[in-house]
Coordinates of C-alpha atoms and ligand atoms in Angstrom, one line a residue:
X1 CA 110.3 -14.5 174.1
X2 CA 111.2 -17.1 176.6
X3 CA 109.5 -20.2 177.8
X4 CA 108.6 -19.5 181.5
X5 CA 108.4 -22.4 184.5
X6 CA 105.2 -24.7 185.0
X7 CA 103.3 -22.2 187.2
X8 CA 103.7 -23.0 191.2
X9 CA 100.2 -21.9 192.2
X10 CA 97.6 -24.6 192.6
X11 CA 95.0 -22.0 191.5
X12 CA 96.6 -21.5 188.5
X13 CA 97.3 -24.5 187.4
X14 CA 93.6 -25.4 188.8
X15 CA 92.2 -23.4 185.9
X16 CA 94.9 -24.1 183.3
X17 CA 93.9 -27.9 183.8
X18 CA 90.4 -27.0 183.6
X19 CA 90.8 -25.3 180.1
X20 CA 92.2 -28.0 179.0
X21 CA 89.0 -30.3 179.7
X22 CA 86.7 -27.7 178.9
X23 CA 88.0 -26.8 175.0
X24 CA 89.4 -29.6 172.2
X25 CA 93.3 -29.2 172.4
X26 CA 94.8 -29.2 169.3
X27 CA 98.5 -29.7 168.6
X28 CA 101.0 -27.0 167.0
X29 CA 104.7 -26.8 166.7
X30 CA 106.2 -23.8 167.8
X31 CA 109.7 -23.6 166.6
X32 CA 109.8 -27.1 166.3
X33 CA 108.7 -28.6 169.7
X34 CA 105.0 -29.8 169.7
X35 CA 102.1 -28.3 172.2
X36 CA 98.3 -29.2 172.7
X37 CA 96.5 -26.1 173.0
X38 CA 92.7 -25.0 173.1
X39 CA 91.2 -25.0 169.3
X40 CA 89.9 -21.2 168.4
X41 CA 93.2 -19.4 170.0
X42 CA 95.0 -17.0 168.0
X43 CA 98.6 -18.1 167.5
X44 CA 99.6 -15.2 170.3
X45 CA 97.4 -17.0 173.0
X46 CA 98.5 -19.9 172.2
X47 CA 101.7 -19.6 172.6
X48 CA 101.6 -17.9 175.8
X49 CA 99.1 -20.9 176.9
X50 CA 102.2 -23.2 175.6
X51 CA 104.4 -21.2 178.2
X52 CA 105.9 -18.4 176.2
X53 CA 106.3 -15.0 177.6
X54 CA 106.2 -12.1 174.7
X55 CA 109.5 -9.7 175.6
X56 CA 109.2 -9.1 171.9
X57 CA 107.3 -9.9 169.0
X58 CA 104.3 -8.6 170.6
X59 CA 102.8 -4.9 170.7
X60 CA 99.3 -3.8 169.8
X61 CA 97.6 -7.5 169.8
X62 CA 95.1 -6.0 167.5
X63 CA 96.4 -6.3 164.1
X64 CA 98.0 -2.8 163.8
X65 CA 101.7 -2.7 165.2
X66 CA 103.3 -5.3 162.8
X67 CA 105.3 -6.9 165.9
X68 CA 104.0 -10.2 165.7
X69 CA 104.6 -11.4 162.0
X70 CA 104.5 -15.6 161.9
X71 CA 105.6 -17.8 159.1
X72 CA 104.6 -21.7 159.2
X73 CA 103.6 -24.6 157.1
X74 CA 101.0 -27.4 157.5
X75 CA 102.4 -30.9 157.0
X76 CA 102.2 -32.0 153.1
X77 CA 102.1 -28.2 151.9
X78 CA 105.0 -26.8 149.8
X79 CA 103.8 -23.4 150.5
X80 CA 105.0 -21.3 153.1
X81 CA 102.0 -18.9 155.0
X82 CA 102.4 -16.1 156.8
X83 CA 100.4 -14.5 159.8
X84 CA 99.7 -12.1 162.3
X85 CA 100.1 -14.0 165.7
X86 CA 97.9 -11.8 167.2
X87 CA 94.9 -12.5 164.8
X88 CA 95.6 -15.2 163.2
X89 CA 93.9 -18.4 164.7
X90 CA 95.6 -22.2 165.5
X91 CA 95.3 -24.7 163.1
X92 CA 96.1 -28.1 163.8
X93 CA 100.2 -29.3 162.8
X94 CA 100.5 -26.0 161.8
X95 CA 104.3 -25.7 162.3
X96 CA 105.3 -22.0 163.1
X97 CA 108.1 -19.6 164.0
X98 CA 108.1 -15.8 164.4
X99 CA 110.2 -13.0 162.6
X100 CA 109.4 -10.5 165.1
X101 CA 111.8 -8.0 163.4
X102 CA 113.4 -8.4 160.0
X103 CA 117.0 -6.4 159.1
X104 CA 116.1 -4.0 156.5
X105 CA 118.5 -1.1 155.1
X106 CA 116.7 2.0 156.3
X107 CA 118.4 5.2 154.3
X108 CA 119.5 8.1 156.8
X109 CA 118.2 11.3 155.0
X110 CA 117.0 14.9 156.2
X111 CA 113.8 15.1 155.5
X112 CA 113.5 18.9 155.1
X113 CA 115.8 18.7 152.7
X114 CA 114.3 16.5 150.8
X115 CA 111.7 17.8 147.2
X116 CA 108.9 15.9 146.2
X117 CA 111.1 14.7 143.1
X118 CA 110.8 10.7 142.6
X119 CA 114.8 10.8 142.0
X120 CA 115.2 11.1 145.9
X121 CA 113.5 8.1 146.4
X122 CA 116.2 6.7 143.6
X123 CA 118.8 8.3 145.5
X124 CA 118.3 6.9 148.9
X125 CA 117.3 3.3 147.4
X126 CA 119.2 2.5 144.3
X127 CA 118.3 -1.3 145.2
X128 CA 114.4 -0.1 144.3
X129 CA 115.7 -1.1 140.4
X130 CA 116.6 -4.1 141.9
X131 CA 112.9 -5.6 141.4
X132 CA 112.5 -8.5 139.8
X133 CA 108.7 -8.5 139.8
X134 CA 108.4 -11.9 140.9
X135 CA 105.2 -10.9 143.6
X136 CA 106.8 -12.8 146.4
X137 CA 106.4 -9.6 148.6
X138 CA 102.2 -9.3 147.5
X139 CA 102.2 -12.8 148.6
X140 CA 103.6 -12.5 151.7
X141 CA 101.6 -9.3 153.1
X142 CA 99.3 -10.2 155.6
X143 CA 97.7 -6.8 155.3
X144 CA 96.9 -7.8 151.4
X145 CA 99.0 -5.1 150.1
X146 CA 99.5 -5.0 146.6
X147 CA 103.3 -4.5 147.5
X148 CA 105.0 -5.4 143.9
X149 CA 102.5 -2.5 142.6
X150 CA 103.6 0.0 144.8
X151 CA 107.1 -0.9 144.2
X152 CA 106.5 -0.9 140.8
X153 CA 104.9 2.8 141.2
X154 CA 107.8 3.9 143.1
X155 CA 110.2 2.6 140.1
X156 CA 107.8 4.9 137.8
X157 CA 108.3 7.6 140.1
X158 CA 104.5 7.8 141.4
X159 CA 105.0 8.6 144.8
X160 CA 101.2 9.4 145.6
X161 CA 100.2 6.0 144.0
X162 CA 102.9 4.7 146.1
X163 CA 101.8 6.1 149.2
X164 CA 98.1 5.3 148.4
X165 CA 98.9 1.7 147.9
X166 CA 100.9 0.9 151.2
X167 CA 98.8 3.1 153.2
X168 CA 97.6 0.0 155.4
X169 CA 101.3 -0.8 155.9
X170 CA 102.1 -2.0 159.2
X171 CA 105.6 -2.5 158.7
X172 CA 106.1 -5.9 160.1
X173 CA 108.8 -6.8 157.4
X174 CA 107.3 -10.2 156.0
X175 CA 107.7 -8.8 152.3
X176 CA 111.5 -7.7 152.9
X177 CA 112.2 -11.3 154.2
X178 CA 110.8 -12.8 151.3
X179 CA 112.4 -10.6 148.3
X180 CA 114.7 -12.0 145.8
X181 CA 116.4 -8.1 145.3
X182 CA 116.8 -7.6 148.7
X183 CA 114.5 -4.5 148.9
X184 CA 113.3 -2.6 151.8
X185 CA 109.6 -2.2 150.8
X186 CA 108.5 -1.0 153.7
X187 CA 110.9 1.7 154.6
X188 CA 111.0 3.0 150.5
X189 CA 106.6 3.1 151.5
X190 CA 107.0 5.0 154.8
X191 CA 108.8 7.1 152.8
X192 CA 106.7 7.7 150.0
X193 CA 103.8 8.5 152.7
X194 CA 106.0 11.2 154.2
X195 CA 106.8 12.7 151.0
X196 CA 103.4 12.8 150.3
X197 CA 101.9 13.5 153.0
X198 CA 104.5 16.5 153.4
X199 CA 105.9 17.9 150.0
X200 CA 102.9 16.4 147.3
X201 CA 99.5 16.8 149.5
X202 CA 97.7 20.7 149.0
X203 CA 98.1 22.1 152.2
X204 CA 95.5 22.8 154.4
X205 CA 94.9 26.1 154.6
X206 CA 93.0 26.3 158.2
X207 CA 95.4 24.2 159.9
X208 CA 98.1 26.4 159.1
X209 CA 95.9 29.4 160.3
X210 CA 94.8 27.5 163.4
X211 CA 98.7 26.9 164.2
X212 CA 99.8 30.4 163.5
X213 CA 97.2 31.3 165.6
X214 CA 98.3 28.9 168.7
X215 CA 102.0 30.1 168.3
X216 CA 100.2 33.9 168.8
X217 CA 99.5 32.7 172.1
X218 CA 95.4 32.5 171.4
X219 CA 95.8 29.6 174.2
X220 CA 98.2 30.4 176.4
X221 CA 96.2 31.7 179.0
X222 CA 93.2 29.4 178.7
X223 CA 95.8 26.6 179.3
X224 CA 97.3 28.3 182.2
X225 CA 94.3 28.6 184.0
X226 CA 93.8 24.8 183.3
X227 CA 96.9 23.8 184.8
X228 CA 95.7 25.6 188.0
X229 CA 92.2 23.8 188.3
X230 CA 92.1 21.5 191.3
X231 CA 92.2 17.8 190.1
X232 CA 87.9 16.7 191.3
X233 CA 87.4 20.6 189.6
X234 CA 88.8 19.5 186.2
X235 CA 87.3 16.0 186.0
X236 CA 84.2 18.0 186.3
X237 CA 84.9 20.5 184.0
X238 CA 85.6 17.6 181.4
X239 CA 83.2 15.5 182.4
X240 CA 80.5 18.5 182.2
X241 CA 82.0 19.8 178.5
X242 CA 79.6 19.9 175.7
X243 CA 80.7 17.2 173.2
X244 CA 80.0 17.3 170.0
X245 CA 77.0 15.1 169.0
X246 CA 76.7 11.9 166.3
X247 CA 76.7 13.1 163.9
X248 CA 78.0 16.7 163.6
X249 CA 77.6 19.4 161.0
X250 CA 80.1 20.9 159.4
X251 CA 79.4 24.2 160.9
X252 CA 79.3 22.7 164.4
X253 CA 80.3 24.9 167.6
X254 CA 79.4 24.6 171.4
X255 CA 77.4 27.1 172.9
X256 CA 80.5 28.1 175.3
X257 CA 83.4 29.0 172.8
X258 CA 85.9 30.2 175.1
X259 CA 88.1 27.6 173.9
X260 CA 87.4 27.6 170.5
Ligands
LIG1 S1 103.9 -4.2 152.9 FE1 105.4 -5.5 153.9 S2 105.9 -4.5 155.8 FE2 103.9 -3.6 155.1 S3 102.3 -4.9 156.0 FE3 102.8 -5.8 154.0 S4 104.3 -7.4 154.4 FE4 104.2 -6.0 156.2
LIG2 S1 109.6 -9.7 146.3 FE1 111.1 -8.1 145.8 S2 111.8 -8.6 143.8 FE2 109.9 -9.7 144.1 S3 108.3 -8.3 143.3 FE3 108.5 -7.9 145.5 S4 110.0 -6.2 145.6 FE4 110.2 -7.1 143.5
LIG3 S1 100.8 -7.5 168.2 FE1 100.5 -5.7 167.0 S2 100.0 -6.6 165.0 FE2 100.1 -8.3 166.3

């Protein structure tokens, strides 16, 4: 991110200075230099109200993408709080800075050749025995992941309880920058979930039928024909579709099931 120039256009500054009457400014510290900036923002907004433009550090700006994780402190308060910029709202003297990305060792591995044993998780992160179990991770989470839990699964070789536990991971690295053994939680987790998902979960028997059936070529021509439909022609054809209603039955099928 960058702080851009005071705006040249009179329009723009025209509403920016209207804002500022309209809505209680409330001041912040962003990397140590104090702004004023409308109460009820989220730390995002507010930042780009202050003048910053997002390069990085910003992605989904709805709580999903782990770009934007924010550390800061209020004046008079030992402890250090973590955030999402994007969701998190201003509070006043809140004194912040971003860790838009955290360096974390990621282990190279092929995954196919990986088993579902827990001693490949050992393998590829020794440092996983390097817990201390001091919760500093769990505290840091802004997801509220219980993240020494899952570590502590992954030491007892429970990769499903693992993968269960960090399934609302969103990999902004706010517990890595926090741990005293220097672990990678998130990339052991995303791990874990794709050993599960992969080599632990049943599979799904009519997935694998529909996709054997799809490499027979069952769509081929179907799709063909698509490809060939005039663009109006197709956004009728879409737009004309049968969709499945709210709510469906199980058994469900449109009357037309050409492309079933
Ligand atoms: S487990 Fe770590 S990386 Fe995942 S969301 Fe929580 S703090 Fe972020
Ligand atoms: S912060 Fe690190 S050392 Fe502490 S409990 Fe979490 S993984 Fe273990
Ligand atoms: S921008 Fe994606 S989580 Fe905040």
């Amino acid at each position: 991110m960058s702080a851009k120039k005071e705006s040249k256009n009179p329009a723009e500054t025209a509403v920016k200075e209207k804002r500022q009457v309209a809505a209680k400014l409330v001041p912040i510290y962003i990397m140590g230099k104090r702004y004023e900036v409308p109460e009820g923002l989220t730390i995002m907004k507010a930042m780009e109200y202050a003048g910053y433009k997002f390069i990085r550090g910003c992605g989904c700006r709805g709580g999903t993408c782990g770009a934007c994780g924010t550390v800061y402190r209020k004046p008079g308060d030992y402890k250090l709080q973590v955030a999402l910029a994007c969701q998190k709202t201003v509070e006043p003297d809140m004194y912040m800075a971003q860790i838009p990305f955290f360096p974390a060792n990621r282990a190279q591995y092929k995954f196919a050749d990986l088993t579902s044993a827990p001693e490949e998780v050992f393998k590829l992160y020794p440092e996983l025995f390097r817990c201390v179990a001091c919760n500093a991770c769990t505290k840091a989470c802004p997801q509220g992941i219980e993240v020494m839990d899952a570590i502590s699964a992954l030491k007892q070789g429970n990769i499903a309880e693992a993968a269960r536990l960090s399934f609302d991971c969103i990999q902004c690295g706010l517990c890595t920058s926090r741990c005293f053994g220097e672990l990678a939680q998130y990339h052991m987790f995303q791990l874990a979930r794709r050993i599960y998902g992969a080599k632990i979960l049943p599979r799904a028997e009519h997935l694998a039928e529909m996709v054997r059936t799809i490499n027979e070529g069952r769509y081929d021509q179907i799709l063909d024909e698509l490809k060939h439909v005039k663009g109006d022609e197709l956004k009728k054809l879409y737009q004309e579709r049968e969709a499945e209603p709210m709510p469906a039955g199980e058994d469900w099928k449109p009357k037309d099931t050409k492309y079933l």
